[in-house]
Coordinates of C-alpha atoms and ligand atoms in Angstrom, one line a residue:
X1 CA 3.1 33.3 -26.2
X2 CA 3.8 33.5 -30.1
X3 CA 7.6 32.6 -30.4
X4 CA 9.2 32.0 -34.4
X5 CA 11.6 30.1 -33.9
X6 CA 14.6 31.0 -37.4
X7 CA 17.5 30.2 -38.2
X8 CA 19.5 29.3 -41.2
X9 CA 19.0 25.6 -43.1
X10 CA 20.2 22.5 -40.7
X11 CA 21.3 24.7 -38.4
X12 CA 18.9 22.9 -35.9
X13 CA 15.3 24.5 -35.9
X14 CA 13.4 21.0 -36.4
X15 CA 15.5 19.9 -33.4
X16 CA 15.3 22.1 -31.6
X17 CA 11.1 21.9 -31.4
X18 CA 11.5 18.5 -31.0
X19 CA 13.5 18.8 -28.0
X20 CA 11.4 20.9 -26.4
X21 CA 8.1 19.0 -27.1
X22 CA 9.8 15.7 -25.3
X23 CA 11.6 18.2 -22.1
X24 CA 8.4 20.0 -21.5
X25 CA 6.6 16.6 -21.5
X26 CA 4.1 18.0 -24.2
X27 CA 4.8 14.5 -25.8
X28 CA 5.0 11.3 -23.3
X29 CA 7.6 9.4 -23.3
X30 CA 5.6 7.1 -24.0
X31 CA 5.2 8.6 -27.7
X32 CA 9.1 9.6 -27.8
X33 CA 10.0 5.7 -27.2
X34 CA 7.2 5.0 -29.8
X35 CA 8.9 6.8 -32.1
X36 CA 12.3 5.5 -31.2
X37 CA 11.5 2.3 -31.3
X38 CA 9.9 2.7 -35.1
X39 CA 13.2 4.3 -35.7
X40 CA 15.0 1.5 -34.7
X41 CA 12.5 -0.8 -36.5
X42 CA 13.4 1.1 -39.7
X43 CA 17.4 0.7 -39.1
X44 CA 17.5 4.7 -39.0
X45 CA 19.0 7.2 -36.5
X46 CA 16.1 8.5 -34.7
X47 CA 16.4 12.3 -34.7
X48 CA 14.0 14.7 -32.6
X49 CA 12.7 16.0 -35.4
X50 CA 10.7 12.9 -35.9
X51 CA 8.8 13.9 -33.2
X52 CA 7.4 16.9 -35.6
X53 CA 6.3 14.5 -37.9
X54 CA 4.2 12.3 -35.7
X55 CA 2.7 15.5 -35.0
X56 CA 1.7 15.6 -38.0
X57 CA 0.5 12.2 -38.8
X58 CA -2.0 12.6 -35.4
X59 CA -2.6 15.6 -37.4
X60 CA -3.9 13.4 -39.8
X61 CA -6.0 12.0 -37.2
X62 CA -7.8 15.0 -36.5
X63 CA -5.3 15.2 -32.6
X64 CA -3.5 17.9 -33.2
X65 CA -4.7 21.2 -34.8
X66 CA -2.3 23.0 -36.9
X67 CA 0.5 21.9 -39.4
X68 CA 2.1 24.9 -39.5
X69 CA 1.9 25.6 -35.2
X70 CA 3.1 23.6 -32.4
X71 CA 2.1 24.0 -29.2
X72 CA 3.9 23.5 -25.7
X73 CA 3.6 24.2 -22.4
X74 CA 6.7 25.2 -19.7
X75 CA 5.9 25.6 -16.0
X76 CA 5.5 28.7 -16.4
X77 CA 2.7 29.1 -19.5
X78 CA 1.7 27.5 -23.0
X79 CA 3.7 28.8 -26.4
X80 CA 2.3 28.2 -30.1
X81 CA 5.5 28.1 -32.0
X82 CA 4.3 30.1 -35.1
X83 CA 5.4 28.0 -39.0
X84 CA 6.8 25.4 -37.2
X85 CA 10.1 24.8 -39.0
X86 CA 10.0 23.0 -42.5
X87 CA 7.5 25.0 -44.1
X88 CA 8.4 26.8 -46.8
X89 CA 5.9 30.0 -46.4
X90 CA 8.1 30.6 -42.9
X91 CA 9.7 34.1 -44.6
X92 CA 6.3 35.3 -46.3
X93 CA 4.3 34.4 -43.0
X94 CA 6.9 36.5 -41.1
X95 CA 6.6 39.7 -43.6
X96 CA 3.1 39.5 -43.8
X97 CA 2.7 38.9 -40.7
X98 CA 0.1 36.2 -41.0
X99 CA 1.8 34.9 -37.8
X100 CA 2.5 37.5 -35.6
X101 CA 5.7 36.3 -33.1
X102 CA 6.1 38.0 -29.8
X103 CA 9.5 36.7 -29.5
X104 CA 11.9 34.2 -31.2
X105 CA 14.5 31.9 -31.1
X106 CA 17.2 32.9 -33.3
X107 CA 19.5 29.3 -34.4
X108 CA 23.5 29.2 -35.2
X109 CA 25.0 26.4 -35.9
X110 CA 28.3 25.8 -33.6
X111 CA 30.5 24.5 -36.2
X112 CA 29.4 26.5 -39.3
X113 CA 28.9 29.6 -37.6
X114 CA 26.4 32.7 -38.8
X115 CA 25.5 32.7 -42.2
X116 CA 23.6 34.3 -44.3
X117 CA 19.9 33.5 -43.3
X118 CA 21.4 34.0 -39.4
X119 CA 22.0 37.2 -40.7
X120 CA 18.2 37.9 -43.0
X121 CA 16.4 36.8 -40.1
X122 CA 18.1 38.7 -37.5
X123 CA 16.6 41.8 -39.9
X124 CA 13.4 40.3 -40.3
X125 CA 13.2 40.5 -36.8
X126 CA 14.3 43.9 -36.1
X127 CA 12.3 45.0 -39.3
X128 CA 9.2 43.6 -37.7
X129 CA 10.1 45.3 -34.2
X130 CA 10.2 41.6 -32.4
X131 CA 12.5 42.6 -29.4
X132 CA 12.4 39.2 -27.7
X133 CA 14.9 36.9 -28.6
X134 CA 17.0 34.3 -27.6
X135 CA 20.2 33.7 -29.9
X136 CA 20.8 30.0 -29.7
X137 CA 23.7 28.7 -30.6
X138 CA 23.4 25.0 -31.4
X139 CA 25.2 21.7 -32.2
X140 CA 27.6 22.3 -28.9
X141 CA 28.6 18.8 -29.1
X142 CA 30.0 19.2 -32.1
X143 CA 32.8 21.8 -31.4
X144 CA 33.3 19.9 -27.7
X145 CA 31.2 22.0 -26.1
X146 CA 34.5 24.9 -26.5
X147 CA 33.6 28.0 -24.6
X148 CA 35.7 30.4 -27.4
X149 CA 34.2 28.7 -29.9
X150 CA 30.8 30.4 -28.6
X151 CA 32.2 33.4 -27.1
X152 CA 33.8 33.9 -31.1
X153 CA 30.4 33.6 -32.4
X154 CA 28.8 35.8 -29.3
X155 CA 31.1 38.8 -30.9
X156 CA 30.3 38.3 -34.4
X157 CA 26.6 38.1 -34.4
X158 CA 25.8 41.1 -31.5
X159 CA 27.6 42.7 -33.7
X160 CA 25.7 42.7 -36.5
X161 CA 22.7 43.0 -34.3
X162 CA 24.0 45.7 -33.0
X163 CA 24.2 47.8 -36.2
X164 CA 20.5 47.0 -36.7
X165 CA 20.0 48.6 -33.8
X166 CA 18.6 45.0 -31.8
X167 CA 19.7 44.5 -27.8
X168 CA 19.9 40.6 -27.4
X169 CA 19.2 39.3 -24.2
X170 CA 21.0 35.9 -24.3
X171 CA 22.8 34.4 -25.9
X172 CA 22.7 30.4 -24.8
X173 CA 25.0 27.4 -26.0
X174 CA 23.0 24.7 -26.7
X175 CA 23.4 21.2 -28.2
X176 CA 19.5 20.7 -29.7
X177 CA 20.1 17.0 -30.2
X178 CA 21.8 16.2 -26.8
X179 CA 19.8 18.2 -24.7
X180 CA 21.8 20.2 -23.5
X181 CA 20.7 23.9 -21.9
X182 CA 16.9 23.6 -23.6
X183 CA 15.5 22.7 -20.2
X184 CA 17.9 21.0 -18.0
X185 CA 21.7 22.4 -17.1
X186 CA 24.6 20.9 -18.8
X187 CA 27.5 19.3 -17.0
X188 CA 29.4 19.5 -20.9
X189 CA 29.1 23.5 -20.0
X190 CA 29.3 24.0 -16.1
X191 CA 31.2 27.4 -17.7
X192 CA 27.8 28.0 -18.6
X193 CA 25.8 30.1 -16.2
X194 CA 22.9 31.7 -17.9
X195 CA 19.6 31.1 -18.2
X196 CA 18.5 27.8 -20.0
X197 CA 16.6 28.3 -23.9
X198 CA 13.4 26.9 -21.2
X199 CA 14.2 29.9 -18.6
X200 CA 14.9 32.5 -21.2
X201 CA 11.6 32.6 -23.2
X202 CA 9.6 32.1 -20.3
X203 CA 11.3 35.1 -18.9
X204 CA 9.9 37.3 -22.0
X205 CA 6.9 39.0 -20.8
X206 CA 4.0 39.0 -23.4
X207 CA 2.5 42.1 -25.1
X208 CA -0.5 43.5 -23.5
X209 CA -3.2 44.9 -26.7
X210 CA -1.8 48.0 -27.7
X211 CA -5.1 49.2 -25.5
X212 CA -3.4 52.8 -24.8
X213 CA -2.8 53.7 -28.6
X214 CA -4.9 55.6 -30.4
X215 CA -8.0 53.6 -31.9
X216 CA -7.9 52.1 -35.2
X217 CA -10.4 49.6 -36.7
X218 CA -9.5 48.5 -40.2
X219 CA -13.1 47.6 -42.1
X220 CA -13.3 43.9 -43.0
X221 CA -16.4 43.7 -44.5
X222 CA -20.2 45.5 -44.1
X223 CA -23.1 43.6 -43.2
X224 CA -26.8 45.3 -44.5
X225 CA -29.7 44.1 -42.7
X226 CA -33.4 44.9 -43.1
X227 CA -35.3 45.7 -39.7
X228 CA -38.9 46.4 -40.9
X229 CA -38.1 48.1 -43.9
X230 CA -35.1 50.0 -42.7
X231 CA -31.8 49.5 -44.0
X232 CA -28.7 49.0 -41.2
X233 CA -25.3 48.4 -41.5
X234 CA -22.9 47.0 -39.3
X235 CA -19.3 47.5 -40.1
X236 CA -16.8 44.7 -39.0
X237 CA -13.8 44.1 -38.0
X238 CA -11.1 43.7 -35.8
X239 CA -10.0 46.5 -33.5
X240 CA -6.0 46.8 -34.1
X241 CA -5.8 49.2 -31.3
X242 CA -7.3 50.9 -28.6
X243 CA -10.9 51.3 -27.2
X244 CA -13.8 52.4 -28.9
X245 CA -17.0 52.8 -27.0
X246 CA -20.8 53.9 -27.2
X247 CA -21.6 57.5 -28.0
X248 CA -17.6 57.7 -29.7
X249 CA -17.9 60.2 -33.1
X250 CA -15.3 57.8 -35.3
X251 CA -14.5 58.9 -39.4
X252 CA -13.0 56.6 -41.6
X253 CA -10.1 57.0 -43.4
X254 CA -9.6 57.4 -46.1
X255 CA -13.4 59.2 -46.9
X256 CA -13.7 61.1 -43.8
X257 CA -16.6 59.9 -43.6
X258 CA -17.5 59.9 -40.3
X259 CA -20.5 59.0 -37.6
X260 CA -21.2 58.4 -33.9
X261 CA -21.8 54.7 -33.0
X262 CA -24.8 54.3 -31.9
X263 CA -23.4 50.2 -31.0
X264 CA -21.7 47.9 -30.5
X265 CA -22.7 44.2 -31.3
X266 CA -22.0 40.9 -30.0
X267 CA -22.0 37.5 -31.9
X268 CA -23.5 36.1 -28.3
X269 CA -25.1 37.6 -25.1
X270 CA -25.7 41.5 -24.4
X271 CA -24.5 44.3 -26.5
X272 CA -21.2 45.1 -25.2
X273 CA -20.7 49.2 -24.7
X274 CA -16.7 49.2 -25.6
X275 CA -14.6 47.2 -27.5
X276 CA -11.0 46.8 -27.5
X277 CA -7.5 46.1 -28.9
X278 CA -7.7 42.8 -29.7
X279 CA -11.7 42.2 -30.2
X280 CA -13.0 41.4 -33.6
X281 CA -16.6 43.4 -33.9
X282 CA -19.3 44.7 -35.3
X283 CA -20.8 48.3 -35.0
X284 CA -23.4 50.1 -36.3
X285 CA -23.9 54.1 -36.8
X286 CA -26.6 57.0 -35.5
X287 CA -26.7 57.9 -38.8
X288 CA -26.0 55.7 -41.8
X289 CA -22.8 56.0 -43.7
X290 CA -21.4 54.0 -46.5
X291 CA -18.1 53.0 -45.9
X292 CA -16.7 50.5 -47.9
X293 CA -13.9 47.3 -46.8
X294 CA -10.7 49.0 -46.3
X295 CA -11.3 52.1 -44.6
X296 CA -9.8 52.6 -40.9
X297 CA -12.5 53.6 -38.4
X298 CA -10.7 55.8 -36.1
X299 CA -11.5 58.8 -33.7
X300 CA -11.6 62.2 -35.1
X301 CA -8.5 64.0 -32.5
X302 CA -6.0 61.0 -33.8
X303 CA -7.1 60.2 -37.2
X304 CA -4.6 57.9 -39.2
X305 CA -2.2 59.8 -42.0
X306 CA -3.6 59.1 -45.9
X307 CA -1.6 60.2 -49.1
X308 CA -0.2 58.6 -52.0
X309 CA 2.8 58.6 -50.9
X310 CA 5.1 57.2 -47.8
X311 CA 8.3 55.9 -47.6
X312 CA 8.7 52.2 -46.0
X313 CA 10.9 49.7 -45.5
X314 CA 10.6 46.7 -47.7
X315 CA 11.8 43.1 -47.7
X316 CA 11.7 41.6 -51.1
X317 CA 10.9 37.8 -51.7
X318 CA 10.0 38.1 -55.2
X319 CA 11.4 35.8 -57.8
X320 CA 11.4 38.7 -59.8
X321 CA 13.4 41.7 -59.1
X322 CA 11.3 44.7 -57.8
X323 CA 11.3 47.1 -60.4
X324 CA 10.5 51.1 -60.8
X325 CA 7.4 51.6 -63.0
X326 CA 6.0 48.6 -62.6
X327 CA 3.1 48.2 -61.2
X328 CA 1.8 46.2 -57.2
X329 CA -0.8 45.8 -54.9
X330 CA 0.0 47.3 -51.8
X331 CA -2.3 45.4 -49.1
X332 CA -2.1 47.3 -45.7
X333 CA -4.6 46.7 -43.3
X334 CA -8.1 45.6 -45.6
X335 CA -7.4 48.0 -48.1
X336 CA -6.1 46.9 -51.3
X337 CA -4.3 49.3 -53.8
X338 CA -2.3 49.6 -57.3
X339 CA 1.4 50.8 -56.0
X340 CA 4.5 51.5 -58.3
X341 CA 8.0 52.5 -56.6
X342 CA 8.7 56.0 -57.0
X343 CA 11.8 56.4 -55.5
X344 CA 14.3 53.9 -54.1
X345 CA 16.4 55.4 -51.4
X346 CA 18.7 52.5 -50.3
X347 CA 18.8 48.7 -51.3
X348 CA 21.4 46.6 -48.7
X349 CA 21.9 43.0 -48.8
X350 CA 20.2 41.6 -45.6
X351 CA 22.8 39.2 -45.1
X352 CA 25.6 41.2 -45.6
X353 CA 23.8 44.5 -44.5
X354 CA 25.7 46.1 -47.6
X355 CA 24.7 48.8 -49.9
X356 CA 23.6 47.4 -53.6
X357 CA 22.7 49.8 -56.7
X358 CA 19.9 51.0 -56.9
X359 CA 17.9 50.1 -59.8
X360 CA 15.7 47.5 -58.7
X361 CA 15.5 45.1 -55.7
X362 CA 16.3 41.9 -55.9
X363 CA 14.9 38.9 -53.8
X364 CA 15.9 38.9 -50.0
X365 CA 17.4 42.5 -51.0
X366 CA 16.0 45.2 -48.2
X367 CA 15.3 48.9 -49.3
X368 CA 14.4 51.9 -48.2
X369 CA 12.0 53.2 -50.8
X370 CA 8.7 55.7 -51.4
X371 CA 5.7 54.3 -52.8
X372 CA 3.4 55.8 -54.7
X373 CA -0.5 54.3 -54.3
X374 CA -3.2 54.9 -57.2
X375 CA -5.5 55.8 -54.6
X376 CA -5.0 57.5 -51.0
X377 CA -5.1 55.0 -48.1
X378 CA -4.7 55.7 -44.4
X379 CA -1.8 54.1 -42.5
X380 CA 0.2 55.3 -39.3
X381 CA 4.0 55.4 -38.8
X382 CA 4.9 51.5 -37.9
X383 CA 7.0 52.8 -34.6
X384 CA 3.4 54.6 -33.9
X385 CA 1.2 51.9 -34.2
X386 CA 1.9 48.7 -35.4
X387 CA -0.8 46.9 -37.5
X388 CA -1.6 49.6 -39.9
X389 CA 2.1 50.4 -40.2
X390 CA 2.3 47.5 -41.9
X391 CA 2.1 46.2 -45.6
X392 CA 2.3 43.4 -48.3
X393 CA 3.1 43.7 -51.9
X394 CA 1.3 41.2 -54.3
X395 CA 3.1 40.6 -57.6
X396 CA 0.3 38.6 -60.1
X397 CA -1.0 37.2 -57.3
X398 CA 2.0 36.3 -55.2
X399 CA 2.7 37.7 -51.9
X400 CA 6.5 38.9 -53.0
X401 CA 7.3 41.6 -50.3
X402 CA 6.0 43.2 -47.1
X403 CA 7.2 46.2 -45.3
X404 CA 6.8 48.8 -42.6
X405 CA 6.0 52.2 -43.4
X406 CA 8.0 55.0 -41.7
X407 CA 6.0 57.9 -42.5
X408 CA 3.8 59.4 -44.4
X409 CA 5.2 61.5 -47.4
X410 CA 3.4 64.6 -48.7
X411 CA 1.8 64.3 -51.9
X412 CA 0.0 67.3 -53.9
X413 CA -3.1 66.5 -52.4
X414 CA -2.7 67.1 -48.5
X415 CA -3.7 70.4 -48.0
X416 CA -7.0 69.6 -50.2
X417 CA -7.3 66.4 -47.7
X418 CA -7.2 68.7 -44.5
X419 CA -9.3 71.3 -46.0
X420 CA -12.4 68.6 -47.4
X421 CA -11.8 66.9 -44.0
X422 CA -12.6 69.7 -41.9
X423 CA -15.4 70.8 -44.0
X424 CA -16.6 67.0 -44.0
X425 CA -16.4 66.7 -39.8
X426 CA -18.8 69.7 -39.4
X427 CA -20.9 69.4 -43.0
X428 CA -24.4 70.2 -41.8
X429 CA -27.5 67.1 -42.9
X430 CA -31.4 67.5 -43.3
X431 CA -32.5 64.3 -41.8
X432 CA -31.7 62.0 -44.8
X433 CA -27.9 60.6 -44.6
X434 CA -26.4 60.1 -48.0
X435 CA -26.6 56.1 -47.2
X436 CA -30.6 56.7 -46.9
X437 CA -30.4 59.0 -49.7
X438 CA -29.5 57.2 -52.1
X439 CA -31.5 53.6 -51.0
X440 CA -34.5 55.8 -51.8
X441 CA -33.5 57.6 -55.0
X442 CA -31.6 54.1 -56.3
X443 CA -28.4 54.5 -56.7
X444 CA -25.4 56.3 -55.9
X445 CA -24.0 59.8 -56.2
X446 CA -21.3 59.5 -58.4
X447 CA -18.9 62.0 -60.8
X448 CA -18.4 61.1 -64.2
X449 CA -15.6 63.1 -65.7
X450 CA -14.1 63.2 -69.3
X451 CA -11.1 63.6 -69.9
X452 CA -9.2 63.6 -73.2
X453 CA -7.5 66.3 -75.4
X454 CA -9.1 69.4 -76.6
X455 CA -11.3 68.0 -79.7
X456 CA -11.5 64.7 -79.0
X457 CA -15.9 64.6 -78.4
X458 CA -15.6 65.0 -75.0
X459 CA -18.7 66.9 -74.5
X460 CA -20.7 65.2 -77.0
X461 CA -20.0 62.3 -75.0
X462 CA -20.9 64.1 -71.6
X463 CA -24.6 65.3 -73.3
X464 CA -25.7 62.2 -74.4
X465 CA -25.0 60.5 -71.1
X466 CA -26.5 62.8 -69.5
X467 CA -29.9 62.0 -71.4
X468 CA -29.4 58.2 -71.1
X469 CA -29.2 58.6 -67.4
X470 CA -32.1 60.6 -67.5
X471 CA -33.7 58.6 -68.8
X472 CA -33.6 55.7 -67.2
X473 CA -34.6 57.5 -64.4
X474 CA -31.2 58.6 -62.6
X475 CA -30.9 61.5 -61.4
X476 CA -27.9 63.2 -63.2
X477 CA -27.1 66.4 -63.8
X478 CA -24.2 67.7 -67.1
X479 CA -22.1 70.3 -64.8
X480 CA -20.0 72.4 -67.5
X481 CA -17.7 73.8 -66.2
X482 CA -18.1 77.1 -68.1
X483 CA -21.3 77.5 -66.1
X484 CA -18.9 77.2 -62.8
X485 CA -16.9 79.7 -64.4
X486 CA -19.8 82.3 -65.2
X487 CA -21.4 82.6 -62.2
X488 CA -19.6 81.3 -58.8
X489 CA -16.4 82.6 -60.2
X490 CA -17.3 85.5 -61.6
X491 CA -15.6 87.6 -58.7
X492 CA -11.9 86.0 -59.5
X493 CA -9.6 86.3 -62.1
X494 CA -9.7 82.7 -64.6
X495 CA -5.7 82.4 -64.4
X496 CA -6.3 82.0 -61.0
X497 CA -6.3 77.8 -61.8
X498 CA -6.5 76.8 -58.2
X499 CA -9.2 78.3 -57.0
X500 CA -11.3 77.6 -60.2
X501 CA -10.7 74.2 -59.7
X502 CA -11.9 74.8 -55.9
X503 CA -14.6 75.9 -56.7
X504 CA -16.0 73.7 -59.4
X505 CA -15.1 71.1 -57.0
X506 CA -16.8 72.2 -54.4
X507 CA -19.9 72.8 -56.7
X508 CA -19.1 69.1 -57.8
X509 CA -19.4 67.8 -54.3
X510 CA -22.8 69.9 -53.3
X511 CA -24.6 68.3 -56.0
X512 CA -23.6 65.0 -55.6
X513 CA -24.6 65.6 -52.0
X514 CA -28.2 66.1 -53.2
X515 CA -27.9 62.7 -54.8
X516 CA -26.8 63.1 -58.1
X517 CA -25.1 61.3 -61.3
X518 CA -23.0 64.7 -62.2
X519 CA -21.8 63.9 -65.9
X520 CA -19.0 66.7 -66.6
X521 CA -16.0 67.1 -68.9
X522 CA -12.1 68.5 -68.3
X523 CA -13.2 71.4 -70.4
X524 CA -13.2 74.6 -69.4
X525 CA -10.7 74.4 -66.4
X526 CA -8.6 72.3 -68.3
X527 CA -9.2 69.6 -65.4
X528 CA -5.5 68.0 -65.4
X529 CA -6.0 68.0 -61.8
X530 CA -8.6 66.2 -62.1
X531 CA -7.2 64.2 -58.4
X532 CA -7.6 67.2 -56.8
X533 CA -11.7 67.3 -58.0
X534 CA -11.1 63.4 -56.6
X535 CA -10.1 64.9 -53.3
X536 CA -12.7 67.9 -53.4
X537 CA -15.3 65.4 -54.0
X538 CA -14.6 62.9 -50.5
X539 CA -15.8 60.9 -50.1
X540 CA -17.7 60.2 -53.6
X541 CA -16.7 58.3 -56.1
X542 CA -15.1 59.7 -59.1
X543 CA -15.6 57.2 -62.4
X544 CA -13.2 58.7 -65.0
X545 CA -14.0 57.8 -68.7
X546 CA -10.5 58.9 -70.9
X547 CA -11.2 59.5 -75.0
X548 CA -7.7 58.7 -76.4
X549 CA -5.9 56.5 -78.2
X550 CA -5.6 53.0 -77.9
X551 CA -1.6 53.4 -78.8
X552 CA -1.7 55.9 -75.7
X553 CA -3.6 53.3 -73.6
X554 CA -5.1 54.0 -70.5
X555 CA -4.0 57.1 -68.5
X556 CA -2.8 56.8 -64.6
X557 CA -6.4 57.0 -62.7
X558 CA -8.9 56.6 -65.6
X559 CA -11.0 54.1 -65.5
X560 CA -12.3 53.1 -68.9
X561 CA -10.7 53.9 -71.7
X562 CA -13.2 55.3 -75.0
X563 CA -11.8 56.4 -78.9
X564 CA -11.2 60.0 -80.2
X565 CA -14.1 61.4 -81.3
X566 CA -16.1 57.9 -80.8
X567 CA -20.3 57.9 -81.8
X568 CA -21.5 59.6 -78.8
X569 CA -24.4 57.4 -78.4
X570 CA -22.3 54.2 -78.4
X571 CA -19.2 55.8 -76.2
X572 CA -22.6 56.4 -73.6
X573 CA -24.1 53.0 -73.8
X574 CA -20.3 51.7 -72.8
X575 CA -20.1 54.4 -69.9
X576 CA -23.1 53.0 -68.7
X577 CA -22.2 49.3 -69.0
X578 CA -19.0 50.1 -67.1
X579 CA -20.6 51.6 -64.3
X580 CA -23.9 48.8 -64.0
X581 CA -21.0 46.8 -63.5
X582 CA -19.4 49.1 -60.4
X583 CA -22.7 49.3 -59.3
X584 CA -22.9 52.4 -59.9
X585 CA -26.1 52.6 -61.5
X586 CA -29.8 52.2 -60.2
X587 CA -30.2 48.6 -59.4
X588 CA -32.1 46.6 -61.8
X589 CA -30.6 47.4 -64.7
X590 CA -27.7 45.0 -65.7
X591 CA -24.7 45.1 -67.7
Ligands
LIG1 P1 16.8 22.9 -39.7 O1 16.9 22.6 -40.8 O2 17.2 24.0 -39.2 O3 15.0 22.5 -38.9 O4 17.8 21.7 -39.4 P2 17.1 20.4 -37.9 O5 16.8 20.2 -36.5 O6 16.3 19.5 -39.5 O7 18.8 19.5 -38.0 C1 19.3 19.6 -39.3 C2 20.4 18.7 -38.8 O8 21.3 19.1 -37.4 C3 20.1 16.8 -38.7 O9 20.4 16.1 -38.8 C4 20.2 17.1 -36.5 O10 20.7 15.7 -35.8 C5 21.6 18.2 -36.6 N1 21.2 18.5 -35.6 C6 20.5 19.0 -34.7 N2 20.9 19.6 -33.8 C7 22.2 18.9 -33.5 C8 22.4 19.4 -32.0 O11 22.5 19.5 -31.6 N3 24.0 18.7 -31.8 C9 24.2 17.9 -33.4 N4 25.3 17.1 -33.9 N5 23.5 17.8 -34.7 C10 22.5 18.1 -34.7

């Protein structure tokens, strides 16, 4: 069982761990005596925490496994203490789930009482859904093993946990240093008749992997391999919940690509028929499809939500406060995308549960926020599925916060997304899949959309780009919005903007499905709605070229900016360079 030991600094975490190692016989008596003798020789007081250092020293000789993890064994089972105390990365790892604890021991110093971190850590445990918690009131020897002191702390901390909605199973008075009520009962605290620490954690239940939940497999990577001239792809990832079987129809979110599982690959031995929660695996599909790292594979009937907006509880660790308007990176599952705070709804000081000003989120604050991602991502509310409902926020290069998804917030594309999902699931294909088609043609299908104000030269640029593309052996086509209006839209009013955009998007989608690089501009339908187009043309990608002044910068959603009225040939060449960099051109064309 994975267990985490938390508490305010100096409240005795390392001492408790040392004790657990010694009292369970994980570290032999001989070894303990050796460390004690060394201390005597050096004239310093023996600390149980030194046993941890001793472990690390052993680790240098390659004996134990991982300095951040300590193992011990009770009569009932093996434990892994994740994030052994003293590691500064502790809060970060808790938040990121890098260390996934199932249970926790939270230490409070009997002499000092409840401190900020006692509360902060309690909050984190509750936010992260760790429900099996023992609160250990340590250093009882310093308060003469006094029952009243113990009960006062219990009462105070229970009230705090109650506010968080956490029911704690056990409060245990201990002395980590003296070994009272860790593995053995204590004469000094005969008034206490509850379990020892070890009994309490032995009583916790190991949570089974979430097999009964809907299937979620975030795509980690896609390996391409070649069998007799045929390209195949293995999509690899870890099944986080549910069960996957050969023959299942699956869908990838947010791209909506769908196929049937042909095989589940094994790293050794025969290929299995199924893979379930907790297993890392690779799958091949009946129809080859292009999916990317970051998507989530699920069954069609219970796919995750997709949006650019989500309501979340967030815990901030960054030195620099989290601010409205600033851009961060959000990592959820294997997906990574730019994100901003759309709204701060509540900010709390996690140690006091007091509401703060809502202007920014400071270090160690907890906040309720609405986040807005640059591109749509797939996720679940964390109370529904834990692993696809947790995320991390990166500021620059640092993990600066993390949190859980409370719910999906509908953005303005929700309806389109639903329609395209239905369309894509029933889409009838010829014998070639889009993947095979683009392999044969030699480049992927992409929509290059040129945006910018009236009169900046969008159309001239689009024309030149089409020529350049076709000349360099690309299947490319200039789709002028006017032509869609003339024909496809002949039966509707030109002020029915939503329908014009929908139809334009569907026409572009068919051309992309035919394998083309489609070049277009926002000229005719004034596609301020180009995000709607991007949704309509999923699973194909859109590359947005913005014509504007340097002073105005790169608008949200644009991939590159070119100067207004730039020379069309030079502009088109610059676009080709960018497309090549992003592997959207025929391979062999260099940037
Ligand atoms: P951490 O920072 O939470 O890992 O705390 P440590 O385990 O390093 O303990 C901090 C100090 O408290 C050390 O000097 C320990 O010897 C002392 N300490 C830990 N547990 C006890 C205890 O049960 N009784 C007494 N008197 N001191 C303790």
